[in-house]
Amino acid sequence: MNRVWMITGAGRGLGRAFAEEAVKNGDMVIATVRKINDADPLMKNENVLPVIMDVTKKEEVAAAIAAGIKKFGRIDVLINNAGFGMSGAFEEVSDEELRTLMETNFFGVTNVTKAVLPVMRNQGSGMILTVSSQAGAMGFLGSSAYCSSKYAVVGLSEALSMELAPFGIQVASILPGSFRTGFRDSSSMKHAKTSLAAYEGSAVHAARDFLVANNHKQEGDPEKAAAFLYSIIESGKLPKRILIGKKCCEDVKAYLEERISEIESYLDESSQTDFGVEQ
């Protein structure tokens, strides 16, 4: 049986690649976008329902889900993809910028997920995958605000995977490395409006400049990422975290090995802090 996908931010980037892969395999897609391009062949495909939706607006989320159910009858796979990036030292990011980032990258995910859950619970099945980032598994210099938003959805997903298992719903995080999309374009990547003199010439600003200078030079191929993700969904068993990209896998593996080594360095002493343990 062909699946029905709901993909947020399906107009470009990885969201579009996921939508194209699903359609190529005969599946149906509820493609949520901020603006519908009538000349876009994907959006004119008979197996695609394009819907204008802002993930931060609950009424638009509800309307999009209702339209999708009316046309296709169910939702089998939810891909929470919509979001944007933020660079700059944490001290430079204003409260307003941070809250706007979290409103989309975290609360946008919770808005859509909460609205889809009753559908999937009634079906007794479903998959919910949220696009985090390699920055949701390890911190990156100059991206502290962005990392916080992506760590948040990983934590949410892992807890939800346990809560929703009794309903036949699987939950996972997608953690891509650097892929050659428009994510670093000004339409998707924001930079802190404030630039503090204390950080001029620092590694933080060098990291910001690197993101700009290396835009559209990333090693990752979005089409291959989509095919890889489709194969995992087709297998019927979601890993808790789905890392995408060779360097991403290598970097996160090395990072986790360092964390394990750290724990082992103080494990004996830490184990003495329980009640009933003699020191």
XYZ file of C-alpha atoms in Angstrom:
279
model
C 0.000 0.000 0.000
C 1.374 3.379 -0.975
C 1.967 5.790 1.892
C 0.656 9.282 2.471
C 3.334 11.708 3.587
C 2.953 15.134 5.130
C 6.117 17.178 4.645
C 6.523 20.679 6.036
C 8.747 23.080 4.135
C 8.374 20.909 1.030
C 9.056 23.651 -1.489
C 12.842 23.519 -1.344
C 15.912 21.908 0.152
C 15.729 18.524 1.827
C 11.965 18.850 2.221
C 11.555 19.024 -1.537
C 14.003 16.168 -2.080
C 12.000 14.007 0.346
C 8.753 14.915 -1.463
C 10.190 14.109 -4.892
C 11.506 10.753 -3.676
C 8.142 9.826 -2.181
C 6.292 10.709 -5.392
C 8.864 8.859 -7.513
C 8.039 5.734 -5.509
C 4.297 6.118 -6.046
C 3.427 7.640 -2.675
C 1.169 10.631 -2.030
C 2.380 13.858 -0.434
C 0.707 16.657 1.480
C 3.310 19.306 0.680
C 3.130 22.318 2.964
C 4.741 25.501 1.688
C 4.695 29.201 2.482
C 3.759 30.046 -1.135
C 2.519 27.848 -3.972
C 4.311 28.115 -7.313
C 1.735 27.186 -9.950
C 4.483 26.534 -12.498
C 6.228 23.980 -10.268
C 5.744 20.503 -11.818
C 5.985 18.817 -8.405
C 3.096 20.862 -7.066
C 1.007 20.001 -10.153
C 1.548 16.259 -9.725
C -1.746 14.427 -9.118
C -0.237 12.655 -6.102
C 0.748 15.935 -4.436
C -1.534 18.228 -2.472
C 0.197 21.596 -2.058
C -1.056 23.494 0.989
C -0.044 26.925 2.213
C 0.916 26.529 5.865
C 3.003 28.332 8.442
C 4.037 25.884 11.173
C 3.735 28.632 13.798
C 0.022 29.151 13.032
C -2.096 26.418 14.563
C -5.182 27.253 12.510
C -3.211 26.790 9.272
C -1.779 23.509 10.567
C -5.261 22.201 11.373
C -6.578 23.271 7.960
C -3.682 21.600 6.141
C -4.196 18.306 7.957
C -7.944 18.422 7.310
C -7.333 19.045 3.593
C -4.880 16.168 3.453
C -7.246 13.759 5.168
C -10.082 14.832 2.866
C -8.003 14.100 -0.240
C -5.977 11.055 0.800
C -7.849 9.643 3.816
C -4.854 9.209 6.139
C -1.339 10.329 7.042
C 1.287 7.609 7.328
C 4.515 9.613 7.520
C 5.035 13.081 8.962
C 8.297 14.850 8.129
C 8.785 17.942 10.288
C 11.233 19.720 8.001
C 10.406 23.437 8.136
C 12.959 25.558 9.961
C 15.802 28.020 9.543
C 19.377 28.554 10.696
C 20.943 31.155 12.968
C 24.597 32.089 13.353
C 26.399 34.398 15.747
C 27.774 34.358 19.250
C 25.097 33.605 21.822
C 25.748 37.004 23.396
C 24.973 38.657 20.055
C 21.644 36.887 19.508
C 18.803 39.005 20.870
C 15.953 37.575 22.938
C 13.601 38.358 20.053
C 15.807 36.498 17.556
C 16.126 33.507 19.872
C 12.388 33.320 20.535
C 11.608 33.613 16.810
C 14.046 30.782 16.107
C 12.499 28.537 18.766
C 8.979 29.447 17.627
C 9.660 27.883 14.238
C 12.305 25.231 14.892
C 10.798 23.845 18.111
C 7.235 25.039 18.631
C 6.492 24.671 14.920
C 7.408 20.999 15.313
C 5.210 20.609 18.389
C 2.278 22.349 16.667
C 2.295 19.984 13.692
C 3.082 16.855 15.701
C 0.286 17.453 18.217
C -2.209 18.038 15.415
C -1.202 14.852 13.544
C -1.134 12.567 16.586
C -4.916 11.981 16.826
C -4.934 10.922 13.176
C -2.151 8.403 13.672
C -3.527 7.115 16.982
C -6.866 6.439 15.330
C -5.070 4.631 12.500
C -3.001 2.632 14.972
C 0.110 3.376 12.963
C 2.375 6.124 11.691
C 5.892 7.488 11.522
C 6.979 10.912 12.759
C 10.404 12.116 11.661
C 11.745 15.515 12.635
C 14.626 17.086 10.762
C 17.139 18.150 13.359
C 20.770 18.532 12.303
C 24.247 17.317 13.089
C 24.028 20.406 15.321
C 21.406 18.520 17.310
C 23.970 15.900 18.303
C 27.045 18.040 18.961
C 27.643 21.737 19.539
C 29.073 24.009 16.849
C 31.025 27.193 17.418
C 29.017 30.245 16.424
C 25.722 28.344 16.210
C 24.745 28.149 19.874
C 21.166 29.347 19.364
C 20.606 27.048 16.399
C 22.111 24.074 18.243
C 19.752 24.664 21.171
C 16.714 24.483 18.875
C 17.948 21.298 17.207
C 18.939 19.575 20.466
C 15.422 20.331 21.724
C 13.665 18.421 18.948
C 16.007 15.434 19.358
C 15.104 15.213 23.045
C 11.423 15.574 22.230
C 11.599 12.845 19.591
C 13.377 10.352 21.812
C 10.857 10.776 24.618
C 7.936 10.629 22.171
C 9.253 7.397 20.688
C 8.592 5.749 24.054
C 5.261 7.491 24.701
C 3.803 6.670 21.295
C 5.080 3.114 20.794
C 1.926 1.593 22.372
C -0.126 3.284 19.625
C 1.961 1.805 16.819
C 3.609 5.149 16.103
C 7.366 5.303 15.522
C 9.342 8.491 16.106
C 12.838 9.442 14.961
C 15.138 12.415 14.462
C 16.870 13.076 11.152
C 20.338 14.558 11.666
C 21.837 15.607 8.325
C 25.339 16.958 7.910
C 26.044 19.638 5.298
C 23.947 19.232 2.155
C 23.987 21.336 -0.990
C 20.636 23.074 -0.617
C 19.612 26.700 -0.193
C 19.717 26.366 3.599
C 22.558 28.873 3.923
C 20.865 31.388 1.617
C 19.556 34.556 3.250
C 16.017 33.169 2.984
C 16.873 30.303 5.354
C 19.945 31.363 7.316
C 19.768 34.319 9.676
C 22.723 36.066 11.259
C 22.535 37.913 14.562
C 21.762 41.569 13.858
C 24.084 42.679 16.647
C 27.821 42.310 16.142
C 29.870 42.878 19.299
C 33.374 44.269 19.016
C 34.566 41.693 21.574
C 34.025 38.944 18.984
C 35.634 40.687 16.005
C 38.376 38.498 14.591
C 37.260 35.590 16.779
C 36.677 31.973 15.779
C 32.949 32.615 16.246
C 32.862 35.180 13.453
C 35.186 33.047 11.354
C 32.608 30.253 11.614
C 29.878 32.663 10.479
C 31.977 33.768 7.498
C 32.674 30.134 6.599
C 28.947 29.394 6.344
C 28.549 32.223 3.859
C 31.703 31.537 1.836
C 31.016 27.817 1.459
C 27.345 28.064 0.541
C 26.378 25.650 -2.258
C 29.729 23.883 -1.880
C 28.564 21.365 0.722
C 29.498 17.710 0.169
C 26.012 16.256 0.673
C 23.675 15.373 -2.228
C 20.005 16.006 -1.290
C 18.690 13.416 -3.766
C 20.895 10.698 -2.279
C 19.822 11.763 1.225
C 16.183 11.392 0.204
C 16.755 7.951 -1.301
C 18.567 6.851 1.887
C 15.739 8.106 4.107
C 13.136 6.432 1.913
C 14.954 3.105 2.250
C 14.854 3.387 6.038
C 11.142 4.193 6.042
C 10.545 1.327 3.613
C 12.280 -1.040 6.060
C 9.511 -0.356 8.581
C 11.895 0.151 11.509
C 13.117 3.627 12.426
C 16.405 4.139 14.307
C 16.045 6.728 17.077
C 18.537 9.002 15.284
C 19.144 8.914 11.547
C 22.490 10.507 10.709
C 22.931 11.414 7.043
C 26.301 11.978 5.432
C 29.721 10.346 5.766
C 31.371 13.237 7.616
C 28.312 13.643 9.843
C 28.485 9.976 10.886
C 32.228 10.123 11.479
C 32.096 13.387 13.434
C 29.205 12.339 15.676
C 30.764 8.926 16.311
C 34.029 10.573 17.394
C 32.119 13.065 19.535
C 30.202 10.304 21.334
C 33.388 8.328 21.918
C 34.879 11.412 23.601
C 31.806 11.762 25.816
C 32.022 8.089 26.823
C 35.697 8.564 27.670
C 34.799 11.570 29.830
C 32.169 9.588 31.733
C 34.611 6.773 32.350
C 37.165 9.271 33.710
C 34.936 10.089 36.706
C 32.605 7.065 36.797
C 34.026 5.540 39.980
C 33.855 8.804 41.938
C 30.386 9.650 40.623
C 29.129 6.199 41.598
C 29.928 6.975 45.247
C 27.211 9.655 45.427
C 24.280 7.247 45.908
C 22.660 6.658 49.303
C 23.974 3.495 50.922
C 27.334 3.551 49.186
C 30.239 3.731 51.567
C 32.928 6.225 50.606
